[in-house]
JSON list of C-alpha atoms in Angstrom, two decimals:
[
{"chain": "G", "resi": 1, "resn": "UNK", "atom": "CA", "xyz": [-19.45, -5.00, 1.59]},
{"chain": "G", "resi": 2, "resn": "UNK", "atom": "CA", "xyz": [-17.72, -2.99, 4.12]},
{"chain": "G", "resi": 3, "resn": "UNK", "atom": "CA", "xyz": [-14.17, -3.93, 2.26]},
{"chain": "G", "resi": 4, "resn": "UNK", "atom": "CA", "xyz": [-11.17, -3.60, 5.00]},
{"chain": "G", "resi": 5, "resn": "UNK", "atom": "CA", "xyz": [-12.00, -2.06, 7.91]},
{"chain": "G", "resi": 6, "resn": "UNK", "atom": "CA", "xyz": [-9.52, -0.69, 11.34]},
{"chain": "G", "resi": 7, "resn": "UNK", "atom": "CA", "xyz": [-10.32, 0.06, 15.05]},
{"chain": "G", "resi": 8, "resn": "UNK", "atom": "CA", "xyz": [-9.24, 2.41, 16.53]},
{"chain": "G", "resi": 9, "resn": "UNK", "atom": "CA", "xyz": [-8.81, 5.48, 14.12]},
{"chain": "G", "resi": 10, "resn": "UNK", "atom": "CA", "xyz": [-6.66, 7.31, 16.74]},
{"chain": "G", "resi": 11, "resn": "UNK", "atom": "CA", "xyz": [-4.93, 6.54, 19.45]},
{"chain": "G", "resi": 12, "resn": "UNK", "atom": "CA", "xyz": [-2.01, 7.89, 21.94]},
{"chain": "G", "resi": 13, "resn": "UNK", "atom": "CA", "xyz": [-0.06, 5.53, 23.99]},
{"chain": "G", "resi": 14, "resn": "UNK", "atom": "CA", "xyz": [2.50, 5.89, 26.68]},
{"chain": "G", "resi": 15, "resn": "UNK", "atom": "CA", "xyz": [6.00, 4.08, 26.24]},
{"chain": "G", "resi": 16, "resn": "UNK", "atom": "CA", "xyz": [5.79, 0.62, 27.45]},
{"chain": "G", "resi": 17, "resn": "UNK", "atom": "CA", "xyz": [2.09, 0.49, 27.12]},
{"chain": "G", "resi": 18, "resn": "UNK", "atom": "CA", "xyz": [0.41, -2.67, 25.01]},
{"chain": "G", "resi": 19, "resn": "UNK", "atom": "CA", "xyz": [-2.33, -2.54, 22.89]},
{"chain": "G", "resi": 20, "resn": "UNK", "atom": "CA", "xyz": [-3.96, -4.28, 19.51]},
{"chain": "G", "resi": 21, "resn": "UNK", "atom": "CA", "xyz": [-4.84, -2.43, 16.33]},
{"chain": "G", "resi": 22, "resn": "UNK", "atom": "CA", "xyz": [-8.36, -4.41, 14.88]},
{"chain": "G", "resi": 23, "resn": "UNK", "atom": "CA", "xyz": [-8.45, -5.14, 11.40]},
{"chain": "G", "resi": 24, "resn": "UNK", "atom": "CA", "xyz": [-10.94, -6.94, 9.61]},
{"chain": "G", "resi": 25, "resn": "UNK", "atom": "CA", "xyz": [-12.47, -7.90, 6.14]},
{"chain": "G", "resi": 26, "resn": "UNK", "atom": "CA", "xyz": [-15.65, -9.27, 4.79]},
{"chain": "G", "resi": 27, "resn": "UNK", "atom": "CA", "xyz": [-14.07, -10.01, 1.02]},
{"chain": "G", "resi": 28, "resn": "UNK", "atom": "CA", "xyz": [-13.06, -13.80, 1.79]},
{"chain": "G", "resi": 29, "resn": "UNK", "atom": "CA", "xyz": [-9.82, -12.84, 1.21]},
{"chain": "G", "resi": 30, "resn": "UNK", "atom": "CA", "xyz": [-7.26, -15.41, 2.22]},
{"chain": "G", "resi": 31, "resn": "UNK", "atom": "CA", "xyz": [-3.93, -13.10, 2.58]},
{"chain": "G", "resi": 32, "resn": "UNK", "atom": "CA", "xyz": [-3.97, -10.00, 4.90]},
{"chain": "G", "resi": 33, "resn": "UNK", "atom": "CA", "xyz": [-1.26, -7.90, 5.98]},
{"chain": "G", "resi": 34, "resn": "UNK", "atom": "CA", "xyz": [-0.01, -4.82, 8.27]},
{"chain": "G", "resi": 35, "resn": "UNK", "atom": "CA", "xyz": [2.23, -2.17, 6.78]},
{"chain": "G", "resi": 36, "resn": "UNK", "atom": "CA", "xyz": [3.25, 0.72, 8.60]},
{"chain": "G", "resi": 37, "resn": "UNK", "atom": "CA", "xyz": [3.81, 4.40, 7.04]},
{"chain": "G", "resi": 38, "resn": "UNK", "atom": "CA", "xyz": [6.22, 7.29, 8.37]},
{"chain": "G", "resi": 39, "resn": "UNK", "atom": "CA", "xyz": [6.73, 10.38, 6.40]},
{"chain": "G", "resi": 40, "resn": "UNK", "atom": "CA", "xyz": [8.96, 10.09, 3.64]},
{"chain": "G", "resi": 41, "resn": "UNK", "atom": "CA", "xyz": [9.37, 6.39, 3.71]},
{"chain": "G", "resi": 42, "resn": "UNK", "atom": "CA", "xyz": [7.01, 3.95, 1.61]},
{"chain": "G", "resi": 43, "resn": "UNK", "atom": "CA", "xyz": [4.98, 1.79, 2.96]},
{"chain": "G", "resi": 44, "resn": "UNK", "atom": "CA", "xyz": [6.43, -1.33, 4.95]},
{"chain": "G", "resi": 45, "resn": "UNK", "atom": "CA", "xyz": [5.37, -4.68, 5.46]},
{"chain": "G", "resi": 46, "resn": "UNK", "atom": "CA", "xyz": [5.33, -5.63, 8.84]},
{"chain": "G", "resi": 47, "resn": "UNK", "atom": "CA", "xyz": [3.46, -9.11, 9.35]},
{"chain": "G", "resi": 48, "resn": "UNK", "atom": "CA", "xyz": [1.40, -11.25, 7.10]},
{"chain": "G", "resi": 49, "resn": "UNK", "atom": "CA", "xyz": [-0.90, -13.97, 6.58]},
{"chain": "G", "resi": 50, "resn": "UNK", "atom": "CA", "xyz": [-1.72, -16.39, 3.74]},
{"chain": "G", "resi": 51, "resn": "UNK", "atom": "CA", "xyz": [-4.26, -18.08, 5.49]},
{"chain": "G", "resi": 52, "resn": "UNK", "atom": "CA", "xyz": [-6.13, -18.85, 8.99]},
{"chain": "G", "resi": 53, "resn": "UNK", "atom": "CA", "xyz": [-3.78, -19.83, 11.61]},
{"chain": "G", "resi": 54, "resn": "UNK", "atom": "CA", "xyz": [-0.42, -19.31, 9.02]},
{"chain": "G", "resi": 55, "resn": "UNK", "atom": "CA", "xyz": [1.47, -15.89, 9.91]},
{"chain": "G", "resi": 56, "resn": "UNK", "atom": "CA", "xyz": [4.94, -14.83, 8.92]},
{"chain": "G", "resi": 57, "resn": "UNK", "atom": "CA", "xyz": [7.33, -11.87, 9.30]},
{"chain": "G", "resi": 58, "resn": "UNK", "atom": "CA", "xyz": [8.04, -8.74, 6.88]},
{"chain": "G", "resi": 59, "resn": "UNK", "atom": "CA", "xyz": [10.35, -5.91, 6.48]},
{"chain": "G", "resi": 60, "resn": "UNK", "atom": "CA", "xyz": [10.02, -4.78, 9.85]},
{"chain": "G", "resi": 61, "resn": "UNK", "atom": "CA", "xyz": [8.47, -6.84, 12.07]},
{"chain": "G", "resi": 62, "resn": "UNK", "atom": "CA", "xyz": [10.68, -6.21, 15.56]},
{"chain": "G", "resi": 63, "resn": "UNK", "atom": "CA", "xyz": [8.15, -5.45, 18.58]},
{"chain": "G", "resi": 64, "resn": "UNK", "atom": "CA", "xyz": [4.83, -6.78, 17.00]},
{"chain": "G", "resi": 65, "resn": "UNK", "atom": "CA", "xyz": [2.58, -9.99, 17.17]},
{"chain": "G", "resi": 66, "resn": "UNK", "atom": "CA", "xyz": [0.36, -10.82, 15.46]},
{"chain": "G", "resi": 67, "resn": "UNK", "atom": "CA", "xyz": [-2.58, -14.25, 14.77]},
{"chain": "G", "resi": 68, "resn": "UNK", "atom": "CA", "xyz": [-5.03, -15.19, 12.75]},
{"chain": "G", "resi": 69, "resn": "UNK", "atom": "CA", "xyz": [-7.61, -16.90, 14.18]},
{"chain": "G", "resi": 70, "resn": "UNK", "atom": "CA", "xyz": [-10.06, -16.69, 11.11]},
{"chain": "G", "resi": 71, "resn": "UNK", "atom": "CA", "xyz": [-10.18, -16.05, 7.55]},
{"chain": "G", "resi": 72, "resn": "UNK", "atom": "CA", "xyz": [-11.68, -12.35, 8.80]},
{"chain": "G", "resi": 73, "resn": "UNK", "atom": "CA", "xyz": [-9.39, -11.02, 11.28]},
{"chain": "G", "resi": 74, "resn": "UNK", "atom": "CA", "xyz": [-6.38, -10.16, 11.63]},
{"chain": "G", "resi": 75, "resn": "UNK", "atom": "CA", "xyz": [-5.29, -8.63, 14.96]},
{"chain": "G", "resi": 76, "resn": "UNK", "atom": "CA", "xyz": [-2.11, -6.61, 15.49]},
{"chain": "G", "resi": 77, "resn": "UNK", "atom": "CA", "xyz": [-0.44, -6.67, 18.89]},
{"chain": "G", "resi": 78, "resn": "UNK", "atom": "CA", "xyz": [1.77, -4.01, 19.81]},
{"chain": "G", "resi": 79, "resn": "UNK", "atom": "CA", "xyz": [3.93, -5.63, 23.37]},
{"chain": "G", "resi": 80, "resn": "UNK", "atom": "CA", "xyz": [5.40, -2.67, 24.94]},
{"chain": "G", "resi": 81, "resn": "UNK", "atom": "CA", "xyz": [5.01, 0.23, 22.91]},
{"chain": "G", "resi": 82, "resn": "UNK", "atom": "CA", "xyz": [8.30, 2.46, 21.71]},
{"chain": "G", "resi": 83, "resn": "UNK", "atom": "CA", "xyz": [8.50, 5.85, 20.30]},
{"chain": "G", "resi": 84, "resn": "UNK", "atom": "CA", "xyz": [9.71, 4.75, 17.46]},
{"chain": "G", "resi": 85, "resn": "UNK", "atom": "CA", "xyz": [6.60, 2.97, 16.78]},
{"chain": "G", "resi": 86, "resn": "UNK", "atom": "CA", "xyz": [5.25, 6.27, 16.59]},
{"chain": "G", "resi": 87, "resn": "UNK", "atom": "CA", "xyz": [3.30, 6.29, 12.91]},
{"chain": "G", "resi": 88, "resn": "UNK", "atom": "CA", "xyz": [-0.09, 5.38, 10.50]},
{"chain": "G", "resi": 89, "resn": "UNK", "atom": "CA", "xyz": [-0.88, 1.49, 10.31]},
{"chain": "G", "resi": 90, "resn": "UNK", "atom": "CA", "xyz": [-2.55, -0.16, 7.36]},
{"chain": "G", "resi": 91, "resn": "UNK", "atom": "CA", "xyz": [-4.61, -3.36, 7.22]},
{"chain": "G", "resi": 92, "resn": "UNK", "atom": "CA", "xyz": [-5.02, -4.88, 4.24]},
{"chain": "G", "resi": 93, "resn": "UNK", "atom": "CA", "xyz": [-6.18, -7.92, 2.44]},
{"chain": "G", "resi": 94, "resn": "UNK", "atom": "CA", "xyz": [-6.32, -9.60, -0.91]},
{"chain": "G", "resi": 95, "resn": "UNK", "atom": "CA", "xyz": [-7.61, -13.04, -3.19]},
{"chain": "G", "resi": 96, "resn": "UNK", "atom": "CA", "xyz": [-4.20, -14.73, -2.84]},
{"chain": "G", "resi": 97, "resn": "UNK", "atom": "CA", "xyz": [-0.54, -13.55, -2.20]},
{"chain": "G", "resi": 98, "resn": "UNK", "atom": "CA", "xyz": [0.31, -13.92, -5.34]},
{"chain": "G", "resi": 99, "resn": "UNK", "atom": "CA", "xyz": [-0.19, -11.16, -8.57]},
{"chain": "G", "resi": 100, "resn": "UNK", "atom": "CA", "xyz": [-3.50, -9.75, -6.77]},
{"chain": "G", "resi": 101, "resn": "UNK", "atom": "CA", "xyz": [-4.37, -6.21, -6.07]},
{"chain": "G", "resi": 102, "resn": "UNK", "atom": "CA", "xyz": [-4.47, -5.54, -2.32]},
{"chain": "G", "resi": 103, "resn": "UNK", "atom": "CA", "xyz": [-7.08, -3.55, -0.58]},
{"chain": "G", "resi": 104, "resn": "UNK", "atom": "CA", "xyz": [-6.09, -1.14, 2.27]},
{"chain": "G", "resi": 105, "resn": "UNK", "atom": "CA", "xyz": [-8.49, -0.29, 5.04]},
{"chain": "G", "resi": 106, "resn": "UNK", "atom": "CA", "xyz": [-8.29, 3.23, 6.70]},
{"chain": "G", "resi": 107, "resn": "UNK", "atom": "CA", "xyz": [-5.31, 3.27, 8.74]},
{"chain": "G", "resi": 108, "resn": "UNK", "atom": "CA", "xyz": [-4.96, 4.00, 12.34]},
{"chain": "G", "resi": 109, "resn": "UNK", "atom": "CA", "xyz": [-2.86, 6.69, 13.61]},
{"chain": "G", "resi": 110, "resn": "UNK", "atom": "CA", "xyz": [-0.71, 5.78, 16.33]},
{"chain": "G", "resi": 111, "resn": "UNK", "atom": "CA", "xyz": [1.50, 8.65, 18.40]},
{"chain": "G", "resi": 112, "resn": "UNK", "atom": "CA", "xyz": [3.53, 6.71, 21.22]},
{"chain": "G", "resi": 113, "resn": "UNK", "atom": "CA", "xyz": [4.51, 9.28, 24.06]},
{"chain": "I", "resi": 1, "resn": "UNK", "atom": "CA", "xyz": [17.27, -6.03, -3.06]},
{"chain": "I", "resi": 2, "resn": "UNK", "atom": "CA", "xyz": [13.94, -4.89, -4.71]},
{"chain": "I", "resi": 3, "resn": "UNK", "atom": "CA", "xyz": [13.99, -1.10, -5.70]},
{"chain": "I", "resi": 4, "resn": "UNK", "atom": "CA", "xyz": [11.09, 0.94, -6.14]},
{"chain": "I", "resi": 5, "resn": "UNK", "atom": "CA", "xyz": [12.14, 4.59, -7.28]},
{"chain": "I", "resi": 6, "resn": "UNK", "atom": "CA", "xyz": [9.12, 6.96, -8.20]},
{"chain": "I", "resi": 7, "resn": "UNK", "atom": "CA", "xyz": [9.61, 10.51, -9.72]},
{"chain": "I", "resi": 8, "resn": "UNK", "atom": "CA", "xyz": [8.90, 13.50, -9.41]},
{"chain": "I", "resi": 9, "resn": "UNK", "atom": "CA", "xyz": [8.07, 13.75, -5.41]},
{"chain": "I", "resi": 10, "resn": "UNK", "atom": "CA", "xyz": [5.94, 16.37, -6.29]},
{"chain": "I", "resi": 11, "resn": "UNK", "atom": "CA", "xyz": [4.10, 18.07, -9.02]},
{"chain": "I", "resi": 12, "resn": "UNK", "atom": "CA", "xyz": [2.11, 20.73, -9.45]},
{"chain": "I", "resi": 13, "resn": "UNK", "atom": "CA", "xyz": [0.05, 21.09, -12.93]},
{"chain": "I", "resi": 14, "resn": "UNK", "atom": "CA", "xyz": [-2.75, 23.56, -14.30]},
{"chain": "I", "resi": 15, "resn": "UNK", "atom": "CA", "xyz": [-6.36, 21.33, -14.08]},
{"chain": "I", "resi": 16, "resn": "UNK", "atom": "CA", "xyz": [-6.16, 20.45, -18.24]},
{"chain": "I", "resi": 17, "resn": "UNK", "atom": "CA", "xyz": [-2.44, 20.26, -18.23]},
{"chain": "I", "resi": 18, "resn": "UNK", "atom": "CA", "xyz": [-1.25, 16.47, -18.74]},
{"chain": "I", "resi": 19, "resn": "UNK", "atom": "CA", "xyz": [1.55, 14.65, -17.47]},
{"chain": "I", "resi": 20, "resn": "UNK", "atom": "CA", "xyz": [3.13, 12.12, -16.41]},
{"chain": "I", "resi": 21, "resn": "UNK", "atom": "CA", "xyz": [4.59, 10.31, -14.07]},
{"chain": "I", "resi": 22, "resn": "UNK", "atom": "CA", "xyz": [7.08, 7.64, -13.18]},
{"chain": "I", "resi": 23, "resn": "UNK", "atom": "CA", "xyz": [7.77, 4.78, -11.55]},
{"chain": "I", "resi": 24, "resn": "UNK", "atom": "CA", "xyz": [10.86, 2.52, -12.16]},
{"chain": "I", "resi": 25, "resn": "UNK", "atom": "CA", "xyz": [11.99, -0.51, -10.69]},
{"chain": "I", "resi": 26, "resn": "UNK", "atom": "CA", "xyz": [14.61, -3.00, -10.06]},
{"chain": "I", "resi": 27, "resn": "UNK", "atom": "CA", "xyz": [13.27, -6.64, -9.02]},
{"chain": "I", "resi": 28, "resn": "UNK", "atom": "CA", "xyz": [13.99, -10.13, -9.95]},
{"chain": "I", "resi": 29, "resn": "UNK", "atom": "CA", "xyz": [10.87, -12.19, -11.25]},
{"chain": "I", "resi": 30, "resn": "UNK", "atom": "CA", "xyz": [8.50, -9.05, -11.51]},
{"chain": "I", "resi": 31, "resn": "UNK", "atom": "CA", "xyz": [4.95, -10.98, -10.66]},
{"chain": "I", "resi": 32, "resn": "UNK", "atom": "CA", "xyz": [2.89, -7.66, -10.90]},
{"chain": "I", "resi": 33, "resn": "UNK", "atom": "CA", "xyz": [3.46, -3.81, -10.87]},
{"chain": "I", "resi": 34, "resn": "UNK", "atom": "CA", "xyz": [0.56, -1.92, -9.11]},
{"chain": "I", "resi": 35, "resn": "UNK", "atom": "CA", "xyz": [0.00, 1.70, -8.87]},
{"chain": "I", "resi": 36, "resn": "UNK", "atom": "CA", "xyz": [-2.39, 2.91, -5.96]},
{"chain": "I", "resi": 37, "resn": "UNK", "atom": "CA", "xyz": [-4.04, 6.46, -4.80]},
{"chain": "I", "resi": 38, "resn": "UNK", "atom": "CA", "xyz": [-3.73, 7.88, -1.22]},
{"chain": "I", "resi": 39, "resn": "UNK", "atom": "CA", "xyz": [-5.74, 10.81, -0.13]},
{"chain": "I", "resi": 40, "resn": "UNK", "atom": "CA", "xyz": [-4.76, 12.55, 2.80]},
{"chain": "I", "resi": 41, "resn": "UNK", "atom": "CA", "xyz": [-5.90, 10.99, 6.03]},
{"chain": "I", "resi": 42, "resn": "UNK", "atom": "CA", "xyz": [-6.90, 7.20, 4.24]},
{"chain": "I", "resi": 43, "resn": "UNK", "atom": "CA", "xyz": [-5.79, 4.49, 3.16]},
{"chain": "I", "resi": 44, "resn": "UNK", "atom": "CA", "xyz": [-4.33, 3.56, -0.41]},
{"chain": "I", "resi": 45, "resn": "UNK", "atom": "CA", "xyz": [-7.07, 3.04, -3.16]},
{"chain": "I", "resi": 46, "resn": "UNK", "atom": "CA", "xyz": [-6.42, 0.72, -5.75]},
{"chain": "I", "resi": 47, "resn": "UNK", "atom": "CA", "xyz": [-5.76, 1.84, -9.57]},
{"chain": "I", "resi": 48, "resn": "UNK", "atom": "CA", "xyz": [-4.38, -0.94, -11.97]},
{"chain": "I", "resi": 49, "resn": "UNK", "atom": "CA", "xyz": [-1.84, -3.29, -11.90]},
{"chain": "I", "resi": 50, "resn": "UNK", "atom": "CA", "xyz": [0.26, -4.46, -14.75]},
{"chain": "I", "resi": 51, "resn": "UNK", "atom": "CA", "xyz": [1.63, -7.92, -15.51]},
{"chain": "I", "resi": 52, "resn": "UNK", "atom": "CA", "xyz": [3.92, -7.92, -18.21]},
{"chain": "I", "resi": 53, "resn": "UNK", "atom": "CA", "xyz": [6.45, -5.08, -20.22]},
{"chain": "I", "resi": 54, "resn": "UNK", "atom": "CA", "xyz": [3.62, -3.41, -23.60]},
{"chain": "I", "resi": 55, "resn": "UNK", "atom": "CA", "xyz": [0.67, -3.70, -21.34]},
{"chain": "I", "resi": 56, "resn": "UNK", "atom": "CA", "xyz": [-1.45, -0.44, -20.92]},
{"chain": "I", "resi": 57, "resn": "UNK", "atom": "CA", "xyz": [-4.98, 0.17, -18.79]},
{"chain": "I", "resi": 58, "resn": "UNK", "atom": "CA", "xyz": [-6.87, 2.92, -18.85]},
{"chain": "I", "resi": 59, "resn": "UNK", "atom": "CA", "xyz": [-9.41, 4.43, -16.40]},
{"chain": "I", "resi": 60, "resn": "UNK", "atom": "CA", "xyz": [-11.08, 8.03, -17.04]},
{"chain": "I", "resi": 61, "resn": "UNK", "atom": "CA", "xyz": [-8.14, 10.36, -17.43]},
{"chain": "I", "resi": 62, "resn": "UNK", "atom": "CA", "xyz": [-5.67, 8.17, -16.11]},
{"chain": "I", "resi": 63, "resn": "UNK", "atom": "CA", "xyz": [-3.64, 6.03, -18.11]},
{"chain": "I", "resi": 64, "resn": "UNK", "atom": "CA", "xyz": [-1.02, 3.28, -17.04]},
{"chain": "I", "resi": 65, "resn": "UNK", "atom": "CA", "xyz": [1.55, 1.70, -18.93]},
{"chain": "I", "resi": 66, "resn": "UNK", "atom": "CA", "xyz": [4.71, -0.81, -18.50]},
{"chain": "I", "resi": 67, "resn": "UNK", "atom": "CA", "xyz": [8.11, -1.43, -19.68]},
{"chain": "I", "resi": 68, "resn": "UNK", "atom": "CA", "xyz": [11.09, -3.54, -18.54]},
{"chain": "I", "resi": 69, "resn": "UNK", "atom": "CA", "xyz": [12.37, -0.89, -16.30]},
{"chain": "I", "resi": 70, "resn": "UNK", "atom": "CA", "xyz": [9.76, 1.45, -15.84]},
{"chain": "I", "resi": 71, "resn": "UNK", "atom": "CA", "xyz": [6.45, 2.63, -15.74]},
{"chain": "I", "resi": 72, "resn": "UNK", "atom": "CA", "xyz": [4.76, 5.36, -16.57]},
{"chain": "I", "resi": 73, "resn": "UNK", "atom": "CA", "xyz": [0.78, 7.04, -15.00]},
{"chain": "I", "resi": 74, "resn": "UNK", "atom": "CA", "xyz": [0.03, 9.57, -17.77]},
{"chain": "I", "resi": 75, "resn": "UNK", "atom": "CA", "xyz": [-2.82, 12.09, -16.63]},
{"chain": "I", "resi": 76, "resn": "UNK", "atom": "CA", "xyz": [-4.56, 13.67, -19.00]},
{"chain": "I", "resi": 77, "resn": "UNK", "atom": "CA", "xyz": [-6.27, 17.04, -18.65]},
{"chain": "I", "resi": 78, "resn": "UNK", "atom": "CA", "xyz": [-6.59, 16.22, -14.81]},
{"chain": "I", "resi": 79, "resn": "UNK", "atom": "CA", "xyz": [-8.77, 18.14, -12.55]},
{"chain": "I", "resi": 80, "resn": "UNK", "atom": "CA", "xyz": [-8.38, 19.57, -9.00]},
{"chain": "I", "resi": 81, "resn": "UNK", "atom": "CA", "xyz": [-9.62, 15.95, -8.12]},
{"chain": "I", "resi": 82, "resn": "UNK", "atom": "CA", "xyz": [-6.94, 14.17, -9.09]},
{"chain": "I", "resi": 83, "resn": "UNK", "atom": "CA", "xyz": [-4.93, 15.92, -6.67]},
{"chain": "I", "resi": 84, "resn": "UNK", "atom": "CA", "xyz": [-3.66, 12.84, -4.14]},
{"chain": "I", "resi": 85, "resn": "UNK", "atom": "CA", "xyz": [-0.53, 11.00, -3.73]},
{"chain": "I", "resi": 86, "resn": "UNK", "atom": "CA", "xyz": [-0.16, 8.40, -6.54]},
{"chain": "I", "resi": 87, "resn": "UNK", "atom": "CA", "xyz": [1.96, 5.46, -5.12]},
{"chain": "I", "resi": 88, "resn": "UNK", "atom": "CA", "xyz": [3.83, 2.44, -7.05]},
{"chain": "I", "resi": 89, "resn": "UNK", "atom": "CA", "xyz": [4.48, -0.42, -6.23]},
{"chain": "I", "resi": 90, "resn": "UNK", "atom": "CA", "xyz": [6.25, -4.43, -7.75]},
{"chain": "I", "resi": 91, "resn": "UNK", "atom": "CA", "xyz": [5.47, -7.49, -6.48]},
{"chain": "I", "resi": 92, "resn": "UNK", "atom": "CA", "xyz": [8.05, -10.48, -6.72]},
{"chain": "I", "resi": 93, "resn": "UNK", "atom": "CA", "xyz": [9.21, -13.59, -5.00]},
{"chain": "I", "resi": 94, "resn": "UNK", "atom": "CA", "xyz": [10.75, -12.96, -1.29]},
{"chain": "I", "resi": 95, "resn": "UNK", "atom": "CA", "xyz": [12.10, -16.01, -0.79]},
{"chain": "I", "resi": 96, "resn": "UNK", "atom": "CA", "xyz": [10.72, -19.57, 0.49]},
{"chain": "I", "resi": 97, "resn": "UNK", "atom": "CA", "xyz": [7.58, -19.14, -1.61]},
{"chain": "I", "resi": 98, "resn": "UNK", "atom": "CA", "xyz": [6.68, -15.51, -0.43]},
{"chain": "I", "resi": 99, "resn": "UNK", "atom": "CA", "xyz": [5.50, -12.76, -2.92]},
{"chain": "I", "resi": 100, "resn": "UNK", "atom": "CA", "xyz": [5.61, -9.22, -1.52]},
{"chain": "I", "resi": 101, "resn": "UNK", "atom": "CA", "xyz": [4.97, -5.84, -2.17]},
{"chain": "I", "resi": 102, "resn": "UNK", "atom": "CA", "xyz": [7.85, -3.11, -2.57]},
{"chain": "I", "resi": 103, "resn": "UNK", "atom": "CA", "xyz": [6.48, 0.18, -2.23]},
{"chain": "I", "resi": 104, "resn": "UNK", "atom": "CA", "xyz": [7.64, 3.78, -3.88]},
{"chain": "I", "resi": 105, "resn": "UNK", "atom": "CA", "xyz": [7.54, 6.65, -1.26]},
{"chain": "I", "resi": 106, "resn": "UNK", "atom": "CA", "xyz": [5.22, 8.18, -3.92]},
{"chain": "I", "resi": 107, "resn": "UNK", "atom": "CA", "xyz": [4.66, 11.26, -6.32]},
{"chain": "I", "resi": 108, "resn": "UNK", "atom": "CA", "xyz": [2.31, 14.33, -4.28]},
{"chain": "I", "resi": 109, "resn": "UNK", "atom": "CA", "xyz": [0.26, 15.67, -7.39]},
{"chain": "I", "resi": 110, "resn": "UNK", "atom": "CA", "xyz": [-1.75, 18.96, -6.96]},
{"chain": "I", "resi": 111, "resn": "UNK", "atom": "CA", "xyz": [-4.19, 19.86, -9.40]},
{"chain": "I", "resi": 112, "resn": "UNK", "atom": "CA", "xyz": [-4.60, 23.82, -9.13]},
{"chain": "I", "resi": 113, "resn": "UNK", "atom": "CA", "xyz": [-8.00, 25.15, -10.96]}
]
């Protein structure tokens, strides 16, 4: 099993640009989510999923899209990227929303210009 | 509004010298406390997770245990390996049948031979 994984590991992105962070999971799982991480902050939810084509909002979720088409994937779309976006993105999934451990992928670092 | 409060935000220890540390937390409906490890440059691994205040889990030199308020990773003789960022983190209802995690900003360790 290749657990949780994210494309791209880097990337740089001028203000106003759009682009989607890949994530994706071979576990079954049926919830995913994106948190995002800045220094000195924990970790914050910014969109999740308890199931294909079900989707809701987190913490933070202002300037971000995101679908689920299958029980795999789990795209995030960023629409017109803002400095402030600036940071490290986590994917990750788990059994069921509800008392289960969640498993991160990699991250992808993200520095909007 | 959940709180997740971890101490110390850093700690340095001689490899064989326990400690511990902390984690405490103010949520309503506590469905699961989970404590993860984050190396630099990856994503959060997954330690334990703890349902219920007397419950303790143990894995190699890392213990975990659980009180109303609080809980507590105790490392014992630790190794330069051990070195990461230990994060914390409660899950509990979010309202119209969500369950999310609330994250600690985390507890740098550093394991010095």
């Amino acid at each position: 099993n290749a657990g949780v994984t994210q494309t791209p590991k880097f990337q740089v992105l001028k203000t106003g640009q759009s682009m989607t962070l890949q994530c994706a999971q071979d576990m079954n799982h049926e919830y995913m989510s994106w948190y995002r991480q800045d220094p000195g902050m924990g970790l914050r939810l910014i969109h999740y999923s308890v199931g294909a084509g079900i989707t809701d909002q987190g913490e933070v979720p202002n300037g971000y899209n995101v679908s689920r088409s299958t029980t795999e994937d789990f795209p995030l779309r960023l629409l017109s990227a803002a400095p402030s976006q600036t940071s490290v993105y986590f994917c990750a999934s788990s059994y069921s929303m509800r008392g289960y451990e969640q498993y991160f992928g990699p991250g992808t670092r993200l520095t909007v210009t | 509004e959940d709180q997740v409060t971890q101490s110390p935000e850093a700690l340095r220890l001689q490899e064989g010298e326990s400690s511990s540390l902390n984690c405490s937390y103010t949520v309503s409906g506590l469905r699961g406390l989970f404590w993860y490890r984050q190396d630099p440059g990856k994503g959060p691994e997954f330690l334990f997770t703890l349902y219920s205040a007397g419950e303790e889990k143990e894995k190699e030199r890392l213990k975990a245990t659980l009180t109303k308020k609080e809980s507590f990773l105790h490392i014992t003789a630790p190794k330069p390996e051990d070195s990461a960022t230990y994060l914390c983190a409660v899950q509990a209802p979010s309202g119209a049948g969500s369950y999310q995690l609330t994250f600690g900003k985390g507890t740098k360790l550093s394991v010095i031979p």
